N, C-alpha and C. Protein backbone atom coordinates (compact mmCIF):
# COMPACT_ATOMS: atom_id res chain seq x y z
N MET A 1 -4.51 25.49 11.57
CA MET A 1 -4.27 24.24 11.10
C MET A 1 -4.95 22.94 11.99
N SER A 2 -5.67 22.28 12.16
CA SER A 2 -6.64 21.69 13.01
C SER A 2 -5.58 20.15 12.96
N ALA A 3 -5.35 19.51 14.29
CA ALA A 3 -4.58 18.65 14.43
C ALA A 3 -5.51 17.14 14.28
N TYR A 4 -5.09 16.65 13.06
CA TYR A 4 -6.04 14.97 13.21
C TYR A 4 -5.16 14.06 13.77
N ILE A 5 -6.16 13.01 14.53
CA ILE A 5 -5.75 12.11 15.45
C ILE A 5 -6.36 11.25 14.83
N ARG A 6 -4.93 10.06 14.25
CA ARG A 6 -5.63 8.77 13.88
C ARG A 6 -5.75 7.66 15.00
N PRO A 7 -7.13 7.28 15.25
CA PRO A 7 -7.17 6.24 15.83
C PRO A 7 -6.62 4.82 16.08
N CYS A 8 -6.33 4.52 16.83
CA CYS A 8 -4.83 3.30 16.81
C CYS A 8 -5.87 2.11 17.48
N THR A 9 -6.94 1.26 16.68
CA THR A 9 -7.50 0.23 17.16
C THR A 9 -6.52 -1.34 17.18
N PRO A 10 -6.36 -1.41 18.32
CA PRO A 10 -5.56 -2.43 17.61
C PRO A 10 -6.24 -3.97 17.11
N ASN A 11 -5.24 -4.72 16.49
CA ASN A 11 -6.01 -6.12 15.88
C ASN A 11 -7.24 -5.72 15.00
N THR A 12 -7.78 -4.85 14.38
CA THR A 12 -8.29 -4.53 13.69
C THR A 12 -7.74 -3.74 12.27
N PRO A 13 -8.34 -4.85 11.20
CA PRO A 13 -7.72 -4.68 10.03
C PRO A 13 -8.29 -3.05 9.22
N VAL A 14 -7.20 -2.84 8.88
CA VAL A 14 -7.66 -1.41 8.06
C VAL A 14 -6.84 -1.30 6.37
N PHE A 15 -7.91 -0.46 5.89
CA PHE A 15 -7.40 -0.49 4.79
C PHE A 15 -6.64 0.98 4.21
N PHE A 16 -5.97 0.57 3.41
CA PHE A 16 -5.22 1.81 2.85
C PHE A 16 -5.19 2.41 1.67
N THR A 17 -4.72 3.50 1.37
CA THR A 17 -4.82 4.36 -0.12
C THR A 17 -3.44 5.04 0.18
N VAL A 18 -2.49 4.89 -0.61
CA VAL A 18 -0.99 5.49 -0.44
C VAL A 18 -0.96 6.35 -1.92
N CYS A 19 -0.92 7.77 -2.35
CA CYS A 19 -0.37 7.56 -3.47
C CYS A 19 0.83 8.58 -3.67
N LEU A 20 1.68 8.32 -4.56
CA LEU A 20 2.01 9.36 -5.41
C LEU A 20 1.94 10.69 -5.24
N ALA A 21 2.59 11.71 -4.94
CA ALA A 21 2.80 12.91 -5.03
C ALA A 21 2.31 13.35 -6.74
N GLU A 22 2.80 12.86 -7.36
CA GLU A 22 2.60 13.31 -8.95
C GLU A 22 1.75 12.22 -9.67
N ARG A 23 0.37 12.43 -9.36
CA ARG A 23 -0.64 11.37 -10.21
C ARG A 23 -0.20 11.10 -11.93
N GLY A 24 -0.54 9.81 -12.03
CA GLY A 24 0.06 9.39 -13.80
C GLY A 24 1.52 9.23 -13.51
N SER A 25 2.45 9.20 -12.52
CA SER A 25 3.71 8.34 -12.65
C SER A 25 3.26 7.04 -12.54
N THR A 26 4.35 6.84 -13.26
CA THR A 26 4.66 4.57 -13.19
C THR A 26 5.64 4.61 -12.71
N LEU A 27 6.53 5.15 -11.43
CA LEU A 27 7.60 5.36 -10.35
C LEU A 27 6.99 3.90 -9.58
N LEU A 28 6.00 3.45 -9.00
CA LEU A 28 5.71 2.63 -8.15
C LEU A 28 5.76 1.10 -9.11
N ILE A 29 5.23 1.07 -10.21
CA ILE A 29 5.55 -0.16 -10.83
C ILE A 29 7.05 -0.16 -11.69
N ASP A 30 7.48 1.22 -11.88
CA ASP A 30 9.03 0.91 -12.52
C ASP A 30 9.69 0.84 -11.41
N ALA A 31 9.37 0.78 -10.32
CA ALA A 31 10.67 0.34 -9.02
C ALA A 31 9.42 -0.50 -7.90
N LEU A 32 9.11 -1.55 -8.09
CA LEU A 32 8.57 -2.51 -7.38
C LEU A 32 9.02 -2.97 -6.94
N ASP A 33 10.77 -3.60 -6.94
CA ASP A 33 11.18 -4.52 -5.95
C ASP A 33 11.86 -3.57 -5.07
N VAL A 34 11.86 -2.39 -5.47
CA VAL A 34 12.64 -1.28 -4.40
C VAL A 34 11.29 -0.81 -3.39
N LEU A 35 10.23 -1.16 -3.69
CA LEU A 35 8.92 -1.00 -2.92
C LEU A 35 9.10 -2.68 -2.18
N ARG A 36 8.87 -3.40 -2.93
CA ARG A 36 8.87 -4.56 -2.08
C ARG A 36 9.93 -4.99 -0.86
N ALA A 37 11.07 -4.34 -1.39
CA ALA A 37 11.90 -4.51 -0.23
C ALA A 37 11.74 -3.11 0.98
N ALA A 38 11.27 -2.48 0.45
CA ALA A 38 11.06 -1.24 1.71
C ALA A 38 10.02 -1.90 2.53
N VAL A 39 9.07 -2.46 2.15
CA VAL A 39 7.94 -2.90 3.19
C VAL A 39 8.45 -4.11 3.71
N ALA A 40 9.01 -4.97 3.18
CA ALA A 40 9.93 -5.90 3.79
C ALA A 40 10.66 -5.62 4.86
N HIS A 41 11.73 -4.69 4.97
CA HIS A 41 12.55 -4.26 5.58
C HIS A 41 12.16 -3.44 6.54
N VAL A 42 10.51 -2.55 6.79
CA VAL A 42 10.07 -2.49 8.03
C VAL A 42 9.15 -3.11 8.69
N LYS A 43 8.37 -4.29 7.66
CA LYS A 43 7.56 -5.30 8.36
C LYS A 43 8.51 -6.24 9.40
N SER A 44 10.32 -6.10 8.89
CA SER A 44 11.39 -7.10 9.80
C SER A 44 11.58 -6.71 11.40
N TYR A 45 11.55 -5.07 11.51
CA TYR A 45 11.15 -4.42 12.72
C TYR A 45 9.74 -3.87 13.36
N ARG A 46 9.09 -3.74 12.86
CA ARG A 46 8.32 -3.73 12.89
C ARG A 46 6.49 -4.25 12.49
N PRO A 47 6.49 -5.47 12.94
CA PRO A 47 6.00 -6.87 12.13
C PRO A 47 4.17 -5.85 11.24
N PHE A 48 3.86 -6.58 10.71
CA PHE A 48 2.30 -6.59 10.57
C PHE A 48 1.90 -7.47 9.16
N ASP A 49 0.63 -7.61 9.19
CA ASP A 49 0.38 -9.10 8.60
C ASP A 49 -0.46 -8.11 6.85
N ILE A 50 0.17 -8.96 6.23
CA ILE A 50 -0.52 -8.07 5.16
C ILE A 50 -1.83 -9.26 4.58
N LEU A 51 -3.01 -8.51 4.83
CA LEU A 51 -4.49 -9.39 4.20
C LEU A 51 -4.36 -9.23 2.65
N ALA A 52 -4.12 -8.24 2.18
CA ALA A 52 -4.15 -8.34 1.03
C ALA A 52 -3.18 -6.59 0.48
N PHE A 53 -3.06 -6.81 -0.70
CA PHE A 53 -1.40 -5.92 -1.30
C PHE A 53 -2.24 -5.51 -2.24
N VAL A 54 -1.86 -4.35 -3.05
CA VAL A 54 -1.86 -3.99 -4.85
C VAL A 54 -1.01 -2.86 -5.23
N VAL A 55 -0.01 -2.55 -5.90
CA VAL A 55 0.53 -1.26 -6.59
C VAL A 55 0.14 -1.02 -7.66
N LEU A 56 -0.16 -0.12 -8.13
CA LEU A 56 -0.54 0.63 -9.22
C LEU A 56 0.35 1.41 -9.47
N PRO A 57 0.53 2.19 -10.89
CA PRO A 57 1.66 2.77 -11.68
C PRO A 57 1.88 3.88 -10.34
N ASP A 58 0.71 4.93 -9.77
CA ASP A 58 0.88 6.01 -9.42
C ASP A 58 0.28 5.66 -7.41
N HIS A 59 -0.31 4.95 -7.14
CA HIS A 59 -0.90 4.58 -6.04
C HIS A 59 -0.89 3.09 -4.90
N LEU A 60 -0.93 2.52 -4.27
CA LEU A 60 -1.18 1.38 -3.81
C LEU A 60 -2.51 1.33 -2.50
N HIS A 61 -2.78 0.30 -2.96
CA HIS A 61 -4.32 0.10 -1.82
C HIS A 61 -3.46 -1.42 -1.03
N ALA A 62 -3.82 -1.40 0.48
CA ALA A 62 -3.63 -2.26 1.23
C ALA A 62 -4.53 -2.51 2.21
N VAL A 63 -4.31 -4.10 2.98
CA VAL A 63 -5.37 -3.87 3.58
C VAL A 63 -4.18 -5.11 5.13
N LEU A 64 -3.99 -4.43 5.79
CA LEU A 64 -3.49 -4.96 7.05
C LEU A 64 -3.92 -4.79 8.26
N ARG A 65 -3.00 -5.69 8.95
CA ARG A 65 -3.52 -5.75 10.40
C ARG A 65 -1.92 -5.84 11.48
N PHE A 66 -2.42 -5.27 12.44
CA PHE A 66 -1.06 -4.47 13.06
C PHE A 66 -0.84 -5.74 14.76
N PRO A 67 -0.19 -5.69 14.99
CA PRO A 67 0.01 -6.34 16.47
C PRO A 67 -0.68 -5.46 17.77
N GLU A 68 -1.14 -6.02 18.65
CA GLU A 68 -2.12 -5.75 19.74
C GLU A 68 -1.24 -4.23 20.50
N ASP A 69 0.11 -4.85 20.21
CA ASP A 69 1.20 -4.43 21.59
C ASP A 69 1.88 -3.21 20.45
N ASP A 70 1.36 -2.84 19.44
CA ASP A 70 1.97 -1.97 18.36
C ASP A 70 0.98 -1.64 17.16
N PRO A 71 0.35 -0.72 17.32
CA PRO A 71 -1.09 -0.53 16.36
C PRO A 71 -0.91 0.28 15.50
N ASN A 72 0.69 1.30 15.83
CA ASN A 72 0.68 2.60 15.02
C ASN A 72 1.07 2.45 13.53
N TYR A 73 -0.09 2.52 12.62
CA TYR A 73 0.69 2.34 11.34
C TYR A 73 0.98 3.62 10.66
N SER A 74 0.91 4.96 11.05
CA SER A 74 1.27 5.92 10.77
C SER A 74 2.96 5.99 10.70
N GLN A 75 3.40 5.11 11.79
CA GLN A 75 5.08 5.61 12.10
C GLN A 75 5.75 4.26 11.23
N ARG A 76 4.33 3.29 10.70
CA ARG A 76 4.82 2.25 9.69
C ARG A 76 4.87 2.80 8.29
N TRP A 77 4.10 3.34 7.69
CA TRP A 77 3.77 4.01 6.64
C TRP A 77 5.15 5.47 6.40
N GLY A 78 5.44 5.72 7.43
CA GLY A 78 6.85 6.57 7.24
C GLY A 78 7.42 6.20 6.61
N SER A 79 7.86 5.16 7.74
CA SER A 79 9.13 4.38 7.51
C SER A 79 9.07 3.91 5.74
N ILE A 80 8.03 3.11 5.68
CA ILE A 80 8.41 2.53 4.54
C ILE A 80 8.49 4.02 2.55
N LYS A 81 7.25 4.86 3.01
CA LYS A 81 7.56 6.00 1.73
C LYS A 81 9.32 6.49 2.22
N ALA A 82 9.28 6.63 3.48
CA ALA A 82 10.98 7.39 3.53
C ALA A 82 12.00 5.85 3.19
N GLN A 83 12.19 4.94 3.09
CA GLN A 83 12.84 3.77 2.67
C GLN A 83 12.94 3.65 1.04
N PHE A 84 11.20 4.08 0.99
CA PHE A 84 11.52 3.93 -0.35
C PHE A 84 12.14 5.16 -1.48
N SER A 85 11.61 6.27 -0.72
CA SER A 85 12.46 7.30 -1.38
C SER A 85 13.81 7.76 -0.93
N ARG A 86 14.32 7.12 -0.23
CA ARG A 86 15.90 6.94 -0.11
C ARG A 86 16.62 5.97 -1.29
N ASP A 87 15.91 4.75 -1.69
CA ASP A 87 16.17 4.08 -2.16
C ASP A 87 16.38 4.34 -3.68
N VAL A 88 14.99 4.80 -4.17
CA VAL A 88 14.76 5.17 -5.79
C VAL A 88 15.49 6.06 -6.26
N ARG A 89 16.17 6.68 -4.82
CA ARG A 89 17.54 8.06 -4.96
C ARG A 89 18.46 7.57 -5.39
N ARG A 90 18.84 6.59 -4.22
CA ARG A 90 20.08 5.99 -4.65
C ARG A 90 20.44 5.06 -5.66
N ALA A 91 19.10 4.95 -6.20
CA ALA A 91 19.53 3.36 -7.46
C ALA A 91 19.35 4.23 -8.69
N GLY A 92 18.76 5.96 -8.55
CA GLY A 92 18.66 6.51 -10.28
C GLY A 92 17.54 6.53 -10.66
N LEU A 93 16.57 6.11 -10.14
CA LEU A 93 15.69 6.04 -11.22
C LEU A 93 14.31 7.64 -10.54
N VAL A 94 15.02 8.46 -10.01
CA VAL A 94 14.35 9.89 -9.44
C VAL A 94 15.69 10.38 -9.24
N PRO A 95 15.25 12.18 -9.96
CA PRO A 95 16.63 12.84 -9.86
C PRO A 95 16.86 12.83 -8.47
N PRO A 96 18.45 13.06 -8.50
CA PRO A 96 18.72 13.25 -6.81
C PRO A 96 18.85 14.42 -6.37
N TRP A 97 18.69 15.17 -4.88
CA TRP A 97 18.27 16.31 -4.49
C TRP A 97 19.17 17.26 -5.29
N PRO A 98 17.77 18.49 -5.86
CA PRO A 98 18.56 19.55 -6.62
C PRO A 98 19.32 20.26 -5.43
N VAL A 99 20.25 21.37 -6.06
CA VAL A 99 21.14 22.02 -4.48
C VAL A 99 19.96 22.73 -3.71
N ALA A 100 19.14 23.05 -4.14
CA ALA A 100 18.45 24.56 -4.02
C ALA A 100 17.61 23.70 -2.66
N ASP A 101 17.33 21.81 -3.07
CA ASP A 101 16.77 21.56 -2.18
C ASP A 101 17.76 20.82 -0.96
N ALA A 102 18.51 21.82 -0.54
CA ALA A 102 19.78 20.99 0.17
C ALA A 102 18.82 20.72 1.62
N GLU A 103 18.05 22.11 2.23
CA GLU A 103 17.35 21.86 3.39
C GLU A 103 16.48 19.71 3.34
N ALA A 104 15.97 19.70 2.11
CA ALA A 104 15.41 18.55 2.34
C ALA A 104 16.52 17.63 2.68
N GLN A 105 17.71 17.75 2.38
CA GLN A 105 18.71 16.49 2.26
C GLN A 105 19.45 16.70 4.10
N ARG A 106 19.02 17.95 4.37
CA ARG A 106 19.79 17.76 5.58
C ARG A 106 18.27 17.29 6.80
N GLY A 107 17.35 17.14 6.12
CA GLY A 107 16.37 16.40 7.16
C GLY A 107 14.90 17.26 7.83
N LEU A 108 15.22 18.63 6.76
CA LEU A 108 13.86 19.18 7.03
C LEU A 108 12.69 18.59 7.14
N PHE A 109 12.27 18.25 6.11
CA PHE A 109 11.26 17.20 5.26
C PHE A 109 11.08 16.17 6.48
N ARG A 110 9.60 15.98 6.63
CA ARG A 110 9.32 14.69 7.62
C ARG A 110 9.08 13.88 6.95
N LYS A 111 10.13 12.64 7.49
CA LYS A 111 9.83 11.42 6.94
C LYS A 111 8.92 10.97 5.39
N GLY A 112 9.55 10.34 4.79
CA GLY A 112 8.75 9.87 3.42
C GLY A 112 8.12 11.16 2.77
N GLU A 113 8.11 12.12 2.99
CA GLU A 113 8.17 13.51 2.37
C GLU A 113 8.79 13.90 1.05
N ALA A 114 9.59 13.57 0.82
CA ALA A 114 10.71 13.62 -0.49
C ALA A 114 10.53 13.79 -1.47
N GLY A 115 9.42 14.73 -1.88
CA GLY A 115 8.86 15.11 -2.87
C GLY A 115 8.14 14.08 -3.16
N LEU A 116 8.09 12.79 -2.90
CA LEU A 116 7.64 11.87 -4.47
C LEU A 116 6.13 11.50 -3.39
N TRP A 117 5.47 11.07 -2.61
CA TRP A 117 4.72 11.19 -1.85
C TRP A 117 3.53 11.98 -1.28
N GLN A 118 2.22 12.39 -1.70
CA GLN A 118 1.75 12.79 -1.33
C GLN A 118 1.53 12.54 0.08
N LYS A 119 1.49 13.83 1.36
CA LYS A 119 1.69 13.54 2.68
C LYS A 119 0.85 12.89 3.37
N ARG A 120 -0.36 12.71 2.91
CA ARG A 120 -1.17 11.84 4.13
C ARG A 120 -1.09 10.71 3.44
N PHE A 121 -2.39 9.50 3.77
CA PHE A 121 -2.14 8.81 3.39
C PHE A 121 -4.29 8.59 3.77
N ARG A 122 -4.90 7.89 2.65
CA ARG A 122 -6.33 7.17 3.50
C ARG A 122 -6.39 6.20 4.36
N GLU A 123 -7.20 5.76 5.48
CA GLU A 123 -7.67 4.76 5.80
C GLU A 123 -8.61 4.58 6.15
N HIS A 124 -9.26 3.21 6.44
CA HIS A 124 -10.48 2.87 6.44
C HIS A 124 -10.23 1.77 7.65
N HIS A 125 -11.35 1.38 8.96
CA HIS A 125 -11.39 0.63 10.17
C HIS A 125 -12.37 -0.30 9.56
N CYS A 126 -11.80 -1.27 9.32
CA CYS A 126 -12.97 -2.02 8.80
C CYS A 126 -13.75 -3.03 9.86
N GLY A 127 -14.72 -3.08 10.20
CA GLY A 127 -15.74 -3.23 10.89
C GLY A 127 -15.78 -4.48 11.96
N ASP A 128 -15.65 -5.70 10.25
CA ASP A 128 -16.36 -6.78 10.69
C ASP A 128 -15.31 -7.62 9.39
N GLU A 129 -15.64 -8.59 9.28
CA GLU A 129 -14.58 -10.11 8.44
C GLU A 129 -15.39 -9.31 7.29
N ALA A 130 -17.09 -9.20 7.30
CA ALA A 130 -17.52 -8.81 6.00
C ALA A 130 -16.68 -7.67 5.09
N GLU A 131 -16.59 -6.63 5.97
CA GLU A 131 -15.89 -5.41 5.56
C GLU A 131 -14.64 -5.87 5.12
N VAL A 132 -13.96 -6.67 6.11
CA VAL A 132 -12.40 -6.64 5.54
C VAL A 132 -12.13 -7.62 4.05
N GLU A 133 -13.34 -8.38 3.82
CA GLU A 133 -13.10 -8.92 2.64
C GLU A 133 -13.89 -8.54 1.57
N ALA A 134 -14.85 -7.84 1.68
CA ALA A 134 -14.96 -6.55 0.69
C ALA A 134 -13.80 -5.29 0.34
N GLN A 135 -13.09 -4.96 1.30
CA GLN A 135 -11.84 -4.16 1.16
C GLN A 135 -10.52 -5.32 0.59
N VAL A 136 -10.31 -6.16 0.84
CA VAL A 136 -9.46 -6.88 -0.05
C VAL A 136 -9.93 -7.64 -1.78
N ARG A 137 -11.00 -7.46 -1.96
CA ARG A 137 -11.66 -7.74 -3.36
C ARG A 137 -11.56 -6.43 -3.78
N TYR A 138 -12.06 -5.04 -3.49
CA TYR A 138 -11.67 -3.94 -3.51
C TYR A 138 -10.18 -3.93 -4.04
N CYS A 139 -8.93 -4.44 -3.28
CA CYS A 139 -7.75 -4.47 -3.79
C CYS A 139 -7.41 -5.06 -4.96
N TRP A 140 -7.77 -6.19 -4.84
CA TRP A 140 -7.15 -6.96 -5.81
C TRP A 140 -8.51 -6.81 -7.53
N ALA A 141 -9.31 -6.16 -7.04
CA ALA A 141 -10.15 -5.43 -8.54
C ALA A 141 -9.79 -4.76 -8.78
N ASP A 142 -9.03 -3.47 -8.44
CA ASP A 142 -8.60 -1.98 -8.43
C ASP A 142 -7.82 -2.12 -10.00
N PRO A 143 -6.72 -3.15 -10.29
CA PRO A 143 -6.03 -2.89 -11.87
C PRO A 143 -7.27 -2.82 -12.88
N VAL A 144 -8.16 -3.85 -12.15
CA VAL A 144 -9.11 -4.36 -13.78
C VAL A 144 -9.99 -2.94 -13.74
N LYS A 145 -10.30 -2.07 -12.43
CA LYS A 145 -11.41 -0.85 -12.69
C LYS A 145 -10.37 -0.02 -13.32
N HIS A 146 -9.24 -0.01 -13.50
CA HIS A 146 -8.51 0.72 -13.95
C HIS A 146 -7.76 0.83 -15.58
N GLY A 147 -8.73 -0.36 -15.97
CA GLY A 147 -8.26 -0.57 -16.82
C GLY A 147 -6.73 -1.49 -17.98
N LEU A 148 -6.29 -1.58 -16.10
CA LEU A 148 -5.13 -2.23 -16.54
C LEU A 148 -4.68 -3.68 -17.42
N VAL A 149 -5.22 -4.29 -16.69
CA VAL A 149 -5.78 -6.03 -16.94
C VAL A 149 -7.39 -6.14 -17.37
N GLN A 150 -7.64 -7.16 -17.60
CA GLN A 150 -9.16 -7.58 -17.88
C GLN A 150 -9.33 -8.83 -16.06
N ARG A 151 -8.14 -9.12 -16.00
CA ARG A 151 -8.38 -10.24 -14.97
C ARG A 151 -7.55 -9.93 -14.04
N ALA A 152 -7.68 -10.05 -12.52
CA ALA A 152 -7.11 -9.55 -11.68
C ALA A 152 -5.97 -9.99 -11.35
N THR A 153 -5.89 -11.56 -11.42
CA THR A 153 -5.19 -12.42 -11.89
C THR A 153 -3.80 -11.81 -12.79
N ASP A 154 -3.98 -11.17 -13.93
CA ASP A 154 -2.91 -11.05 -14.71
C ASP A 154 -2.55 -9.76 -14.05
N TRP A 155 -2.19 -9.03 -13.18
CA TRP A 155 -1.83 -7.86 -12.68
C TRP A 155 -0.64 -8.58 -11.68
N GLU A 156 0.74 -8.63 -11.90
CA GLU A 156 1.60 -8.46 -11.42
C GLU A 156 1.87 -8.26 -9.81
N ALA A 157 1.57 -7.15 -9.92
CA ALA A 157 2.04 -6.34 -8.53
C ALA A 157 0.65 -6.88 -7.66
N SER A 158 0.08 -7.80 -7.27
CA SER A 158 -0.93 -8.12 -6.41
C SER A 158 -0.68 -9.21 -5.55
N SER A 159 -1.24 -9.10 -4.33
CA SER A 159 -1.38 -10.29 -3.18
C SER A 159 -2.09 -10.86 -3.69
N ILE A 160 -3.11 -10.95 -4.71
CA ILE A 160 -4.13 -12.08 -4.90
C ILE A 160 -3.30 -13.50 -5.52
N HIS A 161 -1.97 -12.90 -5.86
CA HIS A 161 -1.05 -14.37 -6.52
C HIS A 161 -0.82 -15.32 -5.62
N ARG A 162 -0.51 -14.83 -4.20
CA ARG A 162 -0.35 -15.83 -2.84
C ARG A 162 -1.22 -16.25 -2.55
N GLU A 163 -2.45 -15.62 -2.91
CA GLU A 163 -3.80 -16.68 -2.37
C GLU A 163 -4.22 -17.86 -3.23
N VAL A 164 -3.91 -16.94 -4.48
CA VAL A 164 -4.34 -18.49 -5.30
C VAL A 164 -3.30 -19.37 -5.39
N ARG A 165 -1.70 -19.34 -5.03
CA ARG A 165 -0.92 -20.41 -4.74
C ARG A 165 -1.03 -21.22 -3.07
N LEU A 166 -1.91 -20.37 -2.76
CA LEU A 166 -2.20 -21.08 -1.42
C LEU A 166 -3.97 -22.14 -1.50
N GLY A 167 -4.20 -21.57 -2.98
CA GLY A 167 -5.75 -22.33 -3.13
C GLY A 167 -6.80 -21.83 -2.13
N ARG A 168 -6.92 -20.70 -1.84
CA ARG A 168 -7.65 -19.48 -1.20
C ARG A 168 -8.87 -19.12 -2.12
N VAL A 169 -8.31 -18.73 -3.33
CA VAL A 169 -8.59 -18.03 -4.60
C VAL A 169 -8.81 -18.74 -5.63
N GLN A 170 -9.62 -19.05 -6.20
CA GLN A 170 -9.77 -19.37 -7.78
C GLN A 170 -8.74 -18.51 -8.44
N PRO A 171 -8.33 -19.02 -9.36
CA PRO A 171 -7.64 -18.50 -10.59
C PRO A 171 -8.44 -17.65 -11.29
N ASP A 172 -10.06 -18.14 -11.34
CA ASP A 172 -10.42 -17.30 -12.44
C ASP A 172 -11.24 -16.25 -11.55
N TRP A 173 -11.04 -15.85 -10.23
CA TRP A 173 -12.03 -15.14 -9.11
C TRP A 173 -12.22 -13.94 -9.68
N SER A 174 -11.37 -13.13 -11.01
CA SER A 174 -11.93 -11.58 -11.13
C SER A 174 -13.46 -11.95 -11.85
N ALA A 175 -13.51 -12.90 -12.65
CA ALA A 175 -14.51 -13.33 -13.30
C ALA A 175 -15.47 -13.32 -12.77
N ALA A 176 -15.66 -13.99 -11.72
CA ALA A 176 -16.63 -14.14 -10.85
C ALA A 176 -17.14 -13.16 -9.80
N PHE A 177 -15.83 -12.69 -9.51
CA PHE A 177 -16.37 -11.26 -9.01
C PHE A 177 -16.92 -10.21 -9.87
N LEU A 178 -16.30 -9.85 -10.67
CA LEU A 178 -16.58 -9.41 -11.89
C LEU A 178 -18.40 -9.42 -12.19
N ASN A 179 -18.44 -10.76 -12.14
CA ASN A 179 -19.96 -10.77 -12.69
C ASN A 179 -21.36 -10.62 -11.58
N GLY A 180 -20.78 -10.39 -10.40
CA GLY A 180 -21.53 -10.05 -9.03
C GLY A 180 -21.80 -11.43 -8.32
N ASN A 181 -20.71 -12.60 -8.37
CA ASN A 181 -21.15 -13.99 -8.11
C ASN A 181 -19.75 -13.71 -6.97
N LEU A 182 -20.50 -13.03 -5.72
CA LEU A 182 -19.44 -13.09 -4.82
C LEU A 182 -18.93 -13.67 -3.92
N GLY A 183 -20.29 -14.60 -3.42
CA GLY A 183 -20.01 -15.56 -2.46
C GLY A 183 -18.92 -16.96 -3.83
N GLU A 184 -18.90 -16.99 -4.60
CA GLU A 184 -17.93 -17.92 -5.60
C GLU A 184 -16.28 -17.20 -6.31
N ALA A 185 -16.32 -15.76 -5.61
CA ALA A 185 -14.72 -15.37 -5.92
C ALA A 185 -14.19 -15.26 -4.59
N ALA A 186 -15.28 -15.49 -3.16
CA ALA A 186 -13.86 -15.55 -1.79
C ALA A 186 -13.02 -16.75 -1.58
């Protein structure tokens, strides 16, 4: 088995796709508050900046920036996935560990693997601001692409609402974006 070494480039925004093991599940939306709490908990002791975040039923996308002195995002995602997995089990949103999975209860699975998440995630290091903006737009437009809503601002589980509140994005952003007028959308 080959060992994949993830680059840790300080202060470079990174685009992520993180998926549940069961594609087609709605767990991330059903347990959105649990996911938000897990992200906030990890962020409280391992800080990072959220440039964009969108949660879909079975996967999520994020553009994050990490501190120069602590760029290890793999540990952060592992902690978020583990916290979420524990909390949804405690809340009864997924079945408890079966007796046959007693080894999982004893911690023989790696963090975050508790059968809910895919073992790995995809990441892409953004080369410049234009690429960061493109990845942020991708996050916000993904619920529209999947046919979940007609406008990006109609999707509750998206950081686009923060940007609209702060006046950095127009409420009709998705119309401009989907019509190809990217200058108006950003």
